[in-house]
Structures are given as structure tokens and as C-alpha cells.
Amino acid sequence: MTALLEAAAAPGTGRRDHLRRAATHVLLGNWTGAATVPSRALYPHQWSWDSAFVAIGLRHVAPRRAQRELETLLGAQWGDGRIPHIVFNPSVPLGAYFPSPDFWRSSGTDRVAGAPSTVETSGIVQPPVHALAAWLVHLADPAESRRRGFLPRVYPRLAAWHRYLATSRDLGGGGLAAVTHPWEPGLDNSPSWDAALARVEPAPRESFRRADLDHGSPADRPTDLDYARYVRLAATYRDHAYDDARTPHAFAVEDPCFNALLIASEHALAAIARVVGADDGAHRRRAGAATGALLDRLWDPAAGVFLPRDLVTGEPIAGYGVSGLIPLIVPGLPEDVAAALVRTARGPRFRLGQVHLVPSYDLTAKEFDGNRYWRGPSWFNTTWLIHRGLARHGEAGAARRLRAQTLDAADRTGFAEYLEPYTGKGRGIRRFSWTAALALDLLHASGDDGSGGAPEDLSGEEGSAR
Ligand code: 2M8
């Protein structure tokens, strides 16, 4: 019996045992043999940041499978270092998800960016949670990790990934990575992208067929007009051979969440470098420099939140998105900034502790829509990140309450993709992988002490995380 099957069948009658078994069942059901799909129906391939979150949960019940999850993804890395946002499963019919491999055409031999020829992928990226995930996976079972040479194998790939982001994606020249498509920050149709996206000429409506509406309600999903613009941006990138320097980027944004995750992952890479005998100093310096750039370029002290920067206009994007709170996870964030972020989270725009989890967008804004995808609903991955941030900054009580609320919501909704923040009703699909995985992680997050295992994870001391 595999470790995961054993965990799914483990005895115990309490609510936690039930939740642990149910979450493990979701991950078992979504495992394809080499990786985990976010959802069998809506997302039947491997997604980049989903897999990192999945590995973070899987490590508690099946550490070897968690390693495999990340290594499958890293196996699809491009020659230029990018980790594609989707790795396609060849046994899934083309029509099951749009855009499919025949849209991205990654494996063409003339790709300057060096896409692999053995597997089909998308050409865009997602937030770099991977080094953080690899380090947490290692900490869950250092002996098994050492026995399999896990860190020495993943380190060069993770380092190449970060180099790609620090060089080819520093489109603003200020030391932060830019995203060039709303799918890249993972918060697809956030109101934060509305103005930048409005400049994009939509692709003709008859030029593509959405597959997502076969599984999700149109009221919960992005609109057709959003999709037409997503298609135009991706096709333009593809038609420039995914060459960041040559592509005329109509959408280029420095996103706080994406860069906060890059910084947290750079610290994790330093910890990994120490274990594998590589130079950790370079990673620490990069993490420090990127933290400075994040504060200089994206922090808005008057608003009390980090604001994305639109690189086409050169202006900050006003408004309160959950992305602007995520830098709470950054090690070494000045305490006054962290305190301001916590105040904003508790204030009327996010109402931490008074609504369900953390809404993805300002509850008071006219653009807020509690049902529509990333335009307001509360998501489990961003909530998990804020939980870590609260724990890191000494907000033990708030972290403990958020953890309890998140576990309850995962259980109650059958591991929903997201929630309506006021009613707490599950929205989107169910049996969603990262919801199950992050519930597993929270179940293991040091009992009820609220520490969430957060601050010490990056210290480089093996075994200190739990
Ligand atoms: C959603 O994005 C995909 C495109 O990548 C989609 O809408 O089809 C987002 O929630 C994204 O953050 C997530 O990684 C992906 C798979 O769960 O779904």
C-alpha cells in the first residue's frame, strides 16, 4: 500500500481524522501517476503553482509523492529556465481544456526559449512557489529527501527558474519580475488587471472555444471578453516564439504576490543551497535586493497595501487586491509595514475574522463580486499565505482563528475551489486539489498554537519546521 493509501485508510474517529482522510482521498483521486491535476473535470492537466501547493500538503502523508509532484513539473522546464504554467497530459483529449497544446505549440523546434520536445506545455508562467515547496517537502522527511538526493536534483533547476525571472522578466529594470498575462499571477480576472487588460485588442470570438463553461457556471467564471483578451495576449507571445525581449507586451505588470513568493522562494533556495553545498550568499543577496525593490516600487504607505505597477503606463494600479497583502510572508519585512498590512486586512476592505477567509478583492469596491472567480471570492491558497504571514508577524491569535475557519470551510464545502466571503458558500468546482492539500498542511501546522510553522521554515535548520 502506498503512503497515501495508508493515510486515506488511517484509523481515527475525530473530526480532524475525518478531514485528513477526506483531503487525502481528494489528492488520491486527482493523482495521474506522475502528478496531481487541480480538478479532474475543469483542470485536467498539471498546473505550476497548484502543484507546489499540492506538494506542500502531500509532504505530510506521502513525502516521496510530494517530491515526485515537483520533479514532474521541473521535468518540463524550458531551456531558458522558465517553468511553464501547464504541463499537458497527452492522454487527455484536446477539447477537454482550452487553450490546449495545439494552441501553445510549445514543442516546435524553432523555439528560442528551448521548450522541451518530449512534453507539451503552455508558454507562460505562474507564481514561483516551487523552491519554498521543495524546502518544505525536504523538511517533512529529511532522511528520505537525502536518500533520494532530492535537493541536489532540484536545486539547479530551481536556481535556473529564479535566474529566468530575475533576468528575462525584469521588464521594468527595477529588480522585480513582471507578469505578461493575467494568468501568470494566478489571479486571472482580478479587477486589478481591468485597466491594463482593456488596452488589449480582443481576439475574434469565433477563433476559440472555451472548455471551462462545460464544467463551471458562467456567473462564476471570467467573461467571454476577458477570454478574448487572454487569447490575444497568449497568441502574441507564442507568435514571437515566447521571446520576452522581442514580444511587444501589451500587458506587463509587477505583481506584489508574485514577487513576494519569489522572495520567499529565494530565501528557501538559500537554505537549499546550504544543504547541497552551493553558495547561499548569492540567494540571500538577491532576496534582500528584491525586498528593497518590492518596498521601493510597490509599497503604498498611504493606502496601507502593496499596489501592482503597470509597466506600460509606469503607474501603480490603485485598488485593494489580496495580492497586495501577500508580502506579509516576506522574511525581514519591516515591522511597520507588516503592522499596516494587518490593519488593512482587519479593516473594512477585507474584514479579516468577520467574513469567511480572506476575500480576493476589496469588499467595498464597486468591482467586487463575491461569486466571480478572482473578483472577490475567498480562495484557500491566498488565505493559507496570509495565515503564514500572520504567524510570522506575531499575530498568533488571528492566525489560529483563520486556520480553524479555513479547515472548517474546506470540510464544509467538500474542498471547494473558492467561497463567497459573506455566506461562506462553496463556489466553483469541488474536490479541488490545493484546497485539500493546504487543509492537510494546516492540520499539521503545530496543533493549536497558531504558529503555523511559519517563521522558522526558512532558517535552514533541518527538522525545525514542525
Ligand atoms: C485558474 O486559471 C486557469 C488558467 O491558468 C483557468 O482559469 O483555466 C486560476 O485559478 C489559477 O490560479 C489556477 O492555477 C488554475 C488551476 O487551478 O485555474
Tab-separated table of C-alpha atoms and ligand atoms in Angstrom:
chain	number	residue	atom	x	y	z
A	1	MET	CA	0.000	0.000	0.000
A	2	THR	CA	1.356	3.459	-0.802
A	3	ALA	CA	1.829	6.020	1.959
A	4	LEU	CA	-1.083	7.986	0.563
A	5	LEU	CA	-3.437	4.999	0.554
A	6	GLU	CA	-2.388	4.214	4.108
A	7	ALA	CA	-3.132	7.788	5.146
A	8	ALA	CA	-6.510	7.652	3.435
A	9	ALA	CA	-7.344	4.488	5.356
A	10	ALA	CA	-5.819	5.532	8.699
A	11	PRO	CA	-7.980	4.880	11.760
A	12	GLY	CA	-9.475	7.638	13.904
A	13	THR	CA	-12.939	8.942	14.526
A	14	GLY	CA	-12.444	12.628	15.350
A	15	ARG	CA	-13.290	15.497	13.040
A	16	ARG	CA	-9.637	16.040	12.239
A	17	ASP	CA	-9.167	12.376	11.330
A	18	HIS	CA	-12.170	12.616	9.078
A	19	LEU	CA	-10.845	15.753	7.390
A	20	ARG	CA	-7.372	14.262	6.991
A	21	ARG	CA	-8.829	11.175	5.339
A	22	ALA	CA	-11.169	13.159	3.115
A	23	ALA	CA	-8.379	15.516	1.970
A	24	THR	CA	-6.107	12.577	1.272
A	25	HIS	CA	-8.871	10.956	-0.801
A	26	VAL	CA	-9.161	14.086	-2.925
A	27	LEU	CA	-5.429	14.026	-3.645
A	28	LEU	CA	-5.506	10.310	-4.390
A	29	GLY	CA	-8.392	10.828	-6.803
A	30	ASN	CA	-6.616	13.682	-8.588
A	31	TRP	CA	-3.266	11.861	-8.926
A	32	THR	CA	-2.470	10.853	-12.507
A	33	GLY	CA	0.540	8.631	-11.869
A	34	ALA	CA	3.171	11.362	-12.060
A	35	ALA	CA	1.443	14.481	-10.753
A	36	THR	CA	-1.824	15.844	-9.396
A	37	VAL	CA	-4.436	17.643	-11.504
A	38	PRO	CA	-6.179	20.582	-9.816
A	39	SER	CA	-9.519	19.019	-10.768
A	40	ARG	CA	-10.372	16.038	-12.971
A	41	ALA	CA	-13.091	17.960	-14.774
A	42	LEU	CA	-12.140	21.626	-15.053
A	43	TYR	CA	-8.327	21.464	-14.998
A	44	PRO	CA	-7.261	18.009	-16.247
A	45	HIS	CA	-3.507	18.749	-16.601
A	46	GLN	CA	-0.664	19.718	-14.250
A	47	TRP	CA	-0.607	23.376	-13.188
A	48	SER	CA	2.541	25.017	-11.897
A	49	TRP	CA	1.612	26.783	-8.663
A	50	ASP	CA	-1.143	24.275	-7.932
A	51	SER	CA	1.497	21.539	-7.884
A	52	ALA	CA	3.668	23.497	-5.469
A	53	PHE	CA	0.715	23.862	-3.067
A	54	VAL	CA	-0.184	20.209	-3.561
A	55	ALA	CA	3.376	19.157	-2.665
A	56	ILE	CA	3.201	21.290	0.492
A	57	GLY	CA	0.200	19.242	1.647
A	58	LEU	CA	1.265	15.868	0.274
A	59	ARG	CA	4.568	16.028	2.188
A	60	HIS	CA	2.713	15.219	5.397
A	61	VAL	CA	1.193	11.998	4.134
A	62	ALA	CA	3.420	10.893	1.246
A	63	PRO	CA	6.755	12.756	1.159
A	64	ARG	CA	8.065	10.774	-1.792
A	65	ARG	CA	4.994	11.547	-3.840
A	66	ALA	CA	5.409	15.216	-2.920
A	67	GLN	CA	8.956	15.087	-4.310
A	68	ARG	CA	7.667	13.406	-7.466
A	69	GLU	CA	4.984	16.075	-7.912
A	70	LEU	CA	7.639	18.790	-8.051
A	71	GLU	CA	10.081	16.765	-10.118
A	72	THR	CA	7.454	16.040	-12.774
A	73	LEU	CA	6.836	19.752	-13.099
A	74	LEU	CA	10.542	20.568	-13.161
A	75	GLY	CA	10.974	17.898	-15.855
A	76	ALA	CA	9.009	20.196	-18.189
A	77	GLN	CA	11.274	23.193	-17.571
A	78	TRP	CA	12.352	25.126	-20.657
A	79	GLY	CA	15.967	25.715	-21.687
A	80	ASP	CA	15.739	29.369	-20.654
A	81	GLY	CA	14.737	28.323	-17.128
A	82	ARG	CA	11.021	29.058	-17.255
A	83	ILE	CA	8.642	26.632	-15.584
A	84	PRO	CA	5.518	26.518	-17.752
A	85	HIS	CA	2.177	27.170	-16.134
A	86	ILE	CA	0.633	23.991	-17.582
A	87	VAL	CA	2.217	20.627	-18.353
A	88	PHE	CA	-0.224	18.795	-20.609
A	89	ASN	CA	-1.225	15.193	-20.086
A	90	PRO	CA	-1.055	13.579	-23.561
A	91	SER	CA	-3.832	11.130	-22.723
A	92	VAL	CA	-6.394	13.901	-22.184
A	93	PRO	CA	-8.403	14.828	-25.336
A	94	LEU	CA	-7.515	18.218	-26.851
A	95	GLY	CA	-11.042	19.580	-26.358
A	96	ALA	CA	-11.039	18.950	-22.603
A	97	TYR	CA	-9.264	22.213	-21.784
A	98	PHE	CA	-8.704	25.447	-23.635
A	99	PRO	CA	-6.089	26.610	-24.576
A	100	SER	CA	-4.809	23.148	-25.489
A	101	PRO	CA	-1.349	22.091	-26.729
A	102	ASP	CA	-2.253	22.863	-30.358
A	103	PHE	CA	-2.752	26.485	-29.318
A	104	TRP	CA	0.546	26.851	-27.429
A	105	ARG	CA	2.644	24.750	-29.856
A	106	SER	CA	5.495	24.636	-27.359
A	107	SER	CA	7.440	21.724	-28.767
A	108	GLY	CA	8.169	23.309	-32.173
A	109	THR	CA	11.879	23.024	-32.887
A	110	ASP	CA	12.388	26.724	-33.619
A	111	ARG	CA	11.541	27.885	-30.114
A	112	VAL	CA	14.383	30.147	-28.983
A	113	ALA	CA	13.317	29.709	-25.409
A	114	GLY	CA	14.123	25.991	-25.542
A	115	ALA	CA	10.809	24.302	-24.796
A	116	PRO	CA	11.161	20.563	-24.213
A	117	SER	CA	10.446	18.346	-27.205
A	118	THR	CA	9.138	15.404	-25.189
A	119	VAL	CA	6.221	17.054	-23.450
A	120	GLU	CA	3.674	19.718	-24.431
A	121	THR	CA	3.353	22.766	-22.201
A	122	SER	CA	1.948	26.274	-22.158
A	123	GLY	CA	4.448	29.103	-22.675
A	124	ILE	CA	3.542	31.422	-19.815
A	125	VAL	CA	4.449	31.023	-16.131
A	126	GLN	CA	2.828	31.157	-12.696
A	127	PRO	CA	3.998	32.410	-9.279
A	128	PRO	CA	7.300	30.878	-8.107
A	129	VAL	CA	6.191	28.927	-5.034
A	130	HIS	CA	8.387	25.995	-6.039
A	131	ALA	CA	11.614	26.499	-4.081
A	132	LEU	CA	9.577	27.187	-0.963
A	133	ALA	CA	7.610	23.997	-1.625
A	134	ALA	CA	10.794	21.974	-2.258
A	135	TRP	CA	12.305	23.157	1.008
A	136	LEU	CA	9.136	22.354	2.970
A	137	VAL	CA	8.947	18.928	1.309
A	138	HIS	CA	12.561	18.285	2.324
A	139	LEU	CA	11.892	19.342	5.918
A	140	ALA	CA	8.965	16.938	6.200
A	141	ASP	CA	11.299	13.951	5.845
A	142	PRO	CA	14.959	14.987	5.558
A	143	ALA	CA	16.214	11.391	5.698
A	144	GLU	CA	14.068	10.316	2.752
A	145	SER	CA	14.980	13.503	0.915
A	146	ARG	CA	18.710	12.816	1.409
A	147	ARG	CA	18.358	9.169	0.472
A	148	ARG	CA	16.799	10.145	-2.862
A	149	GLY	CA	19.139	13.065	-3.453
A	150	PHE	CA	16.053	15.262	-3.788
A	151	LEU	CA	17.614	18.657	-3.073
A	152	PRO	CA	20.766	18.179	-5.189
A	153	ARG	CA	18.500	17.191	-8.097
A	154	VAL	CA	16.060	20.084	-7.859
A	155	TYR	CA	18.479	22.835	-6.831
A	156	PRO	CA	19.965	23.602	-10.293
A	157	ARG	CA	16.512	23.681	-11.867
A	158	LEU	CA	15.080	25.965	-9.214
A	159	ALA	CA	18.114	28.244	-9.485
A	160	ALA	CA	17.652	28.426	-13.286
A	161	TRP	CA	13.970	29.268	-12.791
A	162	HIS	CA	14.801	32.158	-10.495
A	163	ARG	CA	17.521	33.366	-12.894
A	164	TYR	CA	14.973	33.433	-15.712
A	165	LEU	CA	12.609	35.568	-13.623
A	166	ALA	CA	15.387	37.880	-12.445
A	167	THR	CA	16.711	38.499	-15.950
A	168	SER	CA	14.260	37.920	-18.811
A	169	ARG	CA	11.295	39.031	-16.691
A	170	ASP	CA	12.783	42.166	-15.151
A	171	LEU	CA	10.951	44.159	-17.811
A	172	GLY	CA	10.813	47.276	-15.665
A	173	GLY	CA	14.545	47.190	-14.940
A	174	GLY	CA	13.917	47.803	-11.240
A	175	GLY	CA	14.743	44.380	-9.786
A	176	LEU	CA	11.245	42.833	-9.786
A	177	ALA	CA	9.781	40.153	-12.062
A	178	ALA	CA	6.939	41.175	-14.379
A	179	VAL	CA	3.935	39.111	-15.409
A	180	THR	CA	2.831	39.442	-19.017
A	181	HIS	CA	-0.582	37.758	-18.942
A	182	PRO	CA	-3.346	37.817	-16.273
A	183	TRP	CA	-2.999	34.024	-15.980
A	184	GLU	CA	0.595	34.454	-14.782
A	185	PRO	CA	-0.099	35.943	-11.332
A	186	GLY	CA	-2.742	33.201	-10.978
A	187	LEU	CA	-5.439	35.746	-10.003
A	188	ASP	CA	-6.848	35.620	-13.516
A	189	ASN	CA	-9.714	38.095	-13.684
A	190	SER	CA	-8.876	40.261	-10.675
A	191	PRO	CA	-10.233	43.813	-11.045
A	192	SER	CA	-6.598	44.868	-10.594
A	193	TRP	CA	-5.966	43.866	-14.217
A	194	ASP	CA	-9.068	45.518	-15.733
A	195	ALA	CA	-7.469	48.738	-16.953
A	196	ALA	CA	-4.329	47.074	-18.296
A	197	LEU	CA	-6.382	44.355	-19.991
A	198	ALA	CA	-8.779	46.882	-21.539
A	199	ARG	CA	-5.915	48.056	-23.774
A	200	VAL	CA	-5.651	44.602	-25.353
A	201	GLU	CA	-7.421	44.070	-28.667
A	202	PRO	CA	-9.742	41.051	-28.108
A	203	ALA	CA	-9.236	38.016	-30.359
A	204	PRO	CA	-12.252	37.340	-32.613
A	205	ARG	CA	-14.869	35.478	-30.576
A	206	GLU	CA	-15.205	32.744	-33.200
A	207	SER	CA	-11.468	31.997	-33.109
A	208	PHE	CA	-11.648	29.914	-29.908
A	209	ARG	CA	-13.967	27.661	-27.923
A	210	ARG	CA	-13.939	27.829	-24.133
A	211	ALA	CA	-13.991	24.446	-22.388
A	212	ASP	CA	-14.350	25.857	-18.867
A	213	LEU	CA	-18.058	26.596	-19.316
A	214	ASP	CA	-18.692	22.851	-19.789
A	215	HIS	CA	-17.935	22.496	-16.068
A	216	GLY	CA	-18.468	25.870	-14.383
A	217	SER	CA	-21.323	28.350	-14.197
A	218	PRO	CA	-20.780	31.413	-16.450
A	219	ALA	CA	-21.633	33.610	-13.424
A	220	ASP	CA	-18.618	32.203	-11.551
A	221	ARG	CA	-16.105	32.386	-14.407
A	222	PRO	CA	-14.336	35.153	-16.364
A	223	THR	CA	-16.392	36.702	-19.174
A	224	ASP	CA	-16.058	35.953	-22.902
A	225	LEU	CA	-14.495	39.373	-23.398
A	226	ASP	CA	-11.837	38.572	-20.765
A	227	TYR	CA	-11.127	35.312	-22.583
A	228	ALA	CA	-10.839	37.019	-25.959
A	229	ARG	CA	-8.137	39.248	-24.488
A	230	TYR	CA	-6.373	36.348	-22.761
A	231	VAL	CA	-6.253	34.586	-26.126
A	232	ARG	CA	-4.826	37.626	-27.905
A	233	LEU	CA	-2.043	38.057	-25.330
A	234	ALA	CA	-1.058	34.392	-25.357
A	235	ALA	CA	-1.148	34.178	-29.165
A	236	THR	CA	1.056	37.264	-29.481
A	237	TYR	CA	3.635	35.785	-27.097
A	238	ARG	CA	3.525	32.470	-28.993
A	239	ASP	CA	3.902	34.225	-32.344
A	240	HIS	CA	7.081	35.828	-31.024
A	241	ALA	CA	8.458	32.399	-30.073
A	242	TYR	CA	7.923	33.181	-26.370
A	243	ASP	CA	10.898	35.506	-26.596
A	244	ASP	CA	10.464	38.030	-23.768
A	245	ALA	CA	12.738	40.611	-25.351
A	246	ARG	CA	11.033	40.564	-28.765
A	247	THR	CA	7.380	40.303	-27.714
A	248	PRO	CA	5.533	43.642	-27.701
A	249	HIS	CA	3.983	43.170	-24.254
A	250	ALA	CA	0.583	44.902	-24.176
A	251	PHE	CA	0.195	43.668	-20.596
A	252	ALA	CA	3.205	43.936	-18.258
A	253	VAL	CA	2.696	44.255	-14.541
A	254	GLU	CA	4.804	43.919	-11.398
A	255	ASP	CA	2.555	41.981	-9.048
A	256	PRO	CA	3.121	42.020	-5.256
A	257	CYS	CA	2.077	38.393	-4.661
A	258	PHE	CA	4.240	37.038	-7.486
A	259	ASN	CA	7.284	38.934	-6.230
A	260	ALA	CA	6.655	38.160	-2.541
A	261	LEU	CA	6.607	34.469	-3.448
A	262	LEU	CA	9.800	34.905	-5.448
A	263	ILE	CA	11.479	36.455	-2.408
A	264	ALA	CA	10.235	33.768	-0.006
A	265	SER	CA	11.409	31.154	-2.513
A	266	GLU	CA	14.796	32.863	-2.868
A	267	HIS	CA	15.257	32.529	0.904
A	268	ALA	CA	14.240	28.871	0.594
A	269	LEU	CA	16.779	28.470	-2.218
A	270	ALA	CA	19.461	29.840	0.100
A	271	ALA	CA	18.515	27.196	2.676
A	272	ILE	CA	18.604	24.519	-0.045
A	273	ALA	CA	21.985	25.817	-1.291
A	274	ARG	CA	23.436	25.395	2.194
A	275	VAL	CA	22.332	21.764	2.323
A	276	VAL	CA	23.691	20.926	-1.135
A	277	GLY	CA	26.966	22.781	-0.559
A	278	ALA	CA	26.300	25.619	-3.028
A	279	ASP	CA	26.744	29.345	-2.453
A	280	ASP	CA	23.812	30.530	-0.359
A	281	GLY	CA	25.106	34.103	-0.149
A	282	ALA	CA	24.062	34.956	-3.698
A	283	HIS	CA	20.484	33.881	-2.959
A	284	ARG	CA	20.384	35.870	0.260
A	285	ARG	CA	21.670	38.951	-1.537
A	286	ARG	CA	19.077	38.564	-4.283
A	287	ALA	CA	16.304	38.113	-1.712
A	288	GLY	CA	17.457	41.253	0.108
A	289	ALA	CA	17.681	43.298	-3.086
A	290	ALA	CA	14.248	42.135	-4.262
A	291	THR	CA	12.741	43.009	-0.869
A	292	GLY	CA	14.167	46.512	-1.236
A	293	ALA	CA	12.725	46.757	-4.759
A	294	LEU	CA	9.326	45.488	-3.590
A	295	LEU	CA	9.209	48.204	-0.918
A	296	ASP	CA	10.501	50.948	-3.226
A	297	ARG	CA	8.336	50.153	-6.202
A	298	LEU	CA	5.104	48.641	-4.860
A	299	TRP	CA	4.537	49.718	-1.251
A	300	ASP	CA	1.957	52.482	-0.813
A	301	PRO	CA	2.154	53.714	2.795
A	302	ALA	CA	-0.937	55.906	2.463
A	303	ALA	CA	-3.068	53.031	1.195
A	304	GLY	CA	-1.511	50.533	3.634
A	305	VAL	CA	-1.186	47.918	0.911
A	306	PHE	CA	1.213	46.906	-1.869
A	307	LEU	CA	-0.005	48.010	-5.303
A	308	PRO	CA	0.812	46.285	-8.585
A	309	ARG	CA	2.691	48.502	-11.041
A	310	ASP	CA	1.558	48.757	-14.651
A	311	LEU	CA	4.773	48.847	-16.674
A	312	VAL	CA	3.053	50.117	-19.803
A	313	THR	CA	1.857	53.327	-18.105
A	314	GLY	CA	4.570	53.293	-15.422
A	315	GLU	CA	1.851	53.922	-12.814
A	316	PRO	CA	0.742	51.981	-9.727
A	317	ILE	CA	-2.609	50.211	-10.103
A	318	ALA	CA	-4.925	51.644	-7.453
A	319	GLY	CA	-7.291	49.347	-5.546
A	320	TYR	CA	-7.111	46.684	-2.869
A	321	GLY	CA	-6.415	43.185	-4.171
A	322	VAL	CA	-5.470	40.299	-1.899
A	323	SER	CA	-2.171	40.191	-3.788
A	324	GLY	CA	-1.223	43.424	-2.008
A	325	LEU	CA	-1.412	41.704	1.391
A	326	ILE	CA	0.696	38.659	0.491
A	327	PRO	CA	4.084	40.354	1.107
A	328	LEU	CA	3.286	39.612	4.773
A	329	ILE	CA	5.084	36.319	4.086
A	330	VAL	CA	8.363	38.042	3.154
A	331	PRO	CA	11.100	37.345	5.716
A	332	GLY	CA	12.531	40.579	7.061
A	333	LEU	CA	9.613	42.801	6.020
A	334	PRO	CA	9.854	45.976	8.173
A	335	GLU	CA	7.543	45.632	11.163
A	336	ASP	CA	5.729	48.921	10.490
A	337	VAL	CA	4.843	47.700	7.003
A	338	ALA	CA	3.656	44.351	8.371
A	339	ALA	CA	1.572	46.123	11.019
A	340	ALA	CA	-0.031	48.329	8.345
A	341	LEU	CA	-0.871	45.254	6.245
A	342	VAL	CA	-2.509	43.564	9.228
A	343	ARG	CA	-4.540	46.736	9.860
A	344	THR	CA	-5.674	46.734	6.227
A	345	ALA	CA	-6.608	43.057	6.427
A	346	ARG	CA	-8.699	43.756	9.532
A	347	GLY	CA	-10.259	46.899	8.055
A	348	PRO	CA	-13.461	47.262	6.003
A	349	ARG	CA	-11.905	46.127	2.730
A	350	PHE	CA	-11.013	42.565	3.786
A	351	ARG	CA	-12.685	42.252	7.235
A	352	LEU	CA	-10.331	39.573	8.472
A	353	GLY	CA	-12.112	37.465	11.077
A	354	GLN	CA	-15.564	38.849	10.209
A	355	VAL	CA	-16.101	37.268	6.793
A	356	HIS	CA	-15.148	33.843	5.516
A	357	LEU	CA	-11.396	33.550	4.894
A	358	VAL	CA	-9.749	36.444	3.040
A	359	PRO	CA	-11.638	37.931	0.069
A	360	SER	CA	-9.652	38.231	-3.130
A	361	TYR	CA	-10.755	41.829	-3.667
A	362	ASP	CA	-11.875	44.893	-1.712
A	363	LEU	CA	-15.347	44.215	-0.251
A	364	THR	CA	-16.220	47.912	-0.526
A	365	ALA	CA	-15.241	48.359	-4.184
A	366	LYS	CA	-17.845	48.599	-6.921
A	367	GLU	CA	-15.949	45.901	-8.865
A	368	PHE	CA	-16.313	43.405	-6.003
A	369	ASP	CA	-18.291	40.300	-6.989
A	370	GLY	CA	-18.434	37.614	-4.319
A	371	ASN	CA	-19.111	34.797	-6.785
A	372	ARG	CA	-16.971	35.554	-9.787
A	373	TYR	CA	-13.620	33.800	-9.583
A	374	TRP	CA	-10.850	36.233	-8.567
A	375	ARG	CA	-13.106	39.321	-8.393
A	376	GLY	CA	-13.991	38.866	-4.734
A	377	PRO	CA	-14.389	35.249	-3.621
A	378	SER	CA	-12.113	33.922	-0.878
A	379	TRP	CA	-9.537	31.390	-2.038
A	380	PHE	CA	-7.695	28.821	0.052
A	381	ASN	CA	-4.177	29.356	-1.288
A	382	THR	CA	-4.075	33.110	-0.729
A	383	THR	CA	-5.689	32.597	2.686
A	384	TRP	CA	-3.029	29.991	3.523
A	385	LEU	CA	-0.327	32.504	2.588
A	386	ILE	CA	-1.874	35.181	4.782
A	387	HIS	CA	-2.099	32.672	7.603
A	388	ARG	CA	1.655	32.139	7.300
A	389	GLY	CA	2.209	35.891	7.225
A	390	LEU	CA	0.125	36.463	10.347
A	391	ALA	CA	2.019	33.714	12.167
A	392	ARG	CA	5.316	35.190	11.034
A	393	HIS	CA	4.441	38.605	12.407
A	394	GLY	CA	3.351	37.508	15.861
A	395	GLU	CA	-0.386	37.561	15.140
A	396	ALA	CA	-0.842	34.135	16.736
A	397	GLY	CA	-4.493	34.610	17.681
A	398	ALA	CA	-5.542	35.838	14.239
A	399	ALA	CA	-3.548	33.027	12.594
A	400	ARG	CA	-5.192	30.438	14.834
A	401	ARG	CA	-8.679	31.688	14.064
A	402	LEU	CA	-8.010	31.851	10.331
A	403	ARG	CA	-6.638	28.332	10.410
A	404	ALA	CA	-9.724	26.994	12.200
A	405	GLN	CA	-12.011	28.850	9.764
A	406	THR	CA	-10.111	27.526	6.753
A	407	LEU	CA	-10.246	23.925	7.955
A	408	ASP	CA	-13.943	24.261	8.664
A	409	ALA	CA	-14.588	25.765	5.217
A	410	ALA	CA	-12.617	23.044	3.425
A	411	ASP	CA	-14.586	20.381	5.264
A	412	ARG	CA	-17.992	22.012	4.929
A	413	THR	CA	-17.714	22.722	1.203
A	414	GLY	CA	-16.198	19.400	0.080
A	415	PHE	CA	-12.908	21.171	-0.763
A	416	ALA	CA	-14.427	23.904	-2.913
A	417	GLU	CA	-12.298	25.914	-5.304
A	418	TYR	CA	-13.392	29.185	-3.628
A	419	LEU	CA	-16.051	30.683	-1.323
A	420	GLU	CA	-18.469	33.557	-1.317
A	421	PRO	CA	-16.933	35.626	1.524
A	422	TYR	CA	-20.187	36.737	3.206
A	423	THR	CA	-22.138	33.478	3.121
A	424	GLY	CA	-19.182	31.080	3.164
A	425	LYS	CA	-20.925	29.025	0.455
A	426	GLY	CA	-18.600	26.970	-1.739
A	427	ARG	CA	-18.300	28.156	-5.346
A	428	GLY	CA	-16.536	26.814	-8.423
A	429	ILE	CA	-15.705	23.133	-8.520
A	430	ARG	CA	-15.340	20.731	-5.565
A	431	ARG	CA	-12.608	18.232	-4.651
A	432	PHE	CA	-10.128	20.912	-5.658
A	433	SER	CA	-6.560	19.787	-5.050
A	434	TRP	CA	-4.912	22.794	-3.428
A	435	THR	CA	-7.857	23.210	-1.060
A	436	ALA	CA	-7.349	19.607	0.103
A	437	ALA	CA	-3.548	19.893	0.224
A	438	LEU	CA	-3.485	23.139	2.169
A	439	ALA	CA	-6.079	21.766	4.591
A	440	LEU	CA	-3.685	18.870	5.194
A	441	ASP	CA	-0.871	21.330	5.794
A	442	LEU	CA	-2.941	23.374	8.234
A	443	LEU	CA	-3.946	20.192	10.053
A	444	HIS	CA	-0.266	19.521	10.586
A	445	ALA	CA	0.644	23.108	11.415
A	446	SER	CA	1.705	22.558	15.021
A	447	GLY	CA	-1.617	21.896	16.661
A	448	ASP	CA	-3.477	24.850	18.024
A	449	ASP	CA	-0.584	27.082	18.957
A	450	GLY	CA	-1.175	29.229	15.878
A	451	SER	CA	2.492	29.374	14.950
A	452	GLY	CA	1.628	27.731	11.654
A	453	GLY	CA	5.194	26.528	11.343
A	454	ALA	CA	5.872	29.736	9.504
A	455	PRO	CA	8.835	31.787	10.673
A	456	GLU	CA	11.372	29.063	11.258
A	457	ASP	CA	10.852	27.234	7.972
A	458	LEU	CA	13.494	29.223	6.181
A	459	SER	CA	16.142	29.082	8.875
A	460	GLY	CA	17.934	26.238	7.159
A	461	GLU	CA	17.864	24.159	10.319
A	462	GLU	CA	16.616	20.750	9.321
A	463	GLY	CA	13.747	19.475	11.353
A	464	SER	CA	12.909	22.867	12.788
A	465	ALA	CA	9.703	23.346	10.865
A	466	ARG	CA	7.375	21.076	12.736
B	1	2M8	C1	-7.166	29.197	-12.816
B	1	2M8	O1	-6.525	29.548	-14.034
B	1	2M8	C2	-6.677	28.779	-15.227
B	1	2M8	C3	-5.694	29.337	-16.245
B	1	2M8	O2	-4.391	29.119	-15.785
B	1	2M8	C4	-8.072	28.816	-15.809
B	1	2M8	O3	-8.880	29.672	-15.401
B	1	2M8	O4	-8.360	27.991	-16.677
B	1	2M8	C5	-6.595	30.084	-11.707
B	1	2M8	O5	-7.370	29.981	-10.543
B	1	2M8	C6	-5.149	29.689	-11.420
B	1	2M8	O6	-4.636	30.408	-10.326
B	1	2M8	C7	-5.019	28.191	-11.173
B	1	2M8	O7	-3.661	27.858	-11.064
B	1	2M8	C8	-5.669	27.370	-12.280
B	1	2M8	C9	-5.729	25.871	-11.963
B	1	2M8	O8	-6.266	25.664	-10.686
B	1	2M8	O9	-7.006	27.818	-12.516
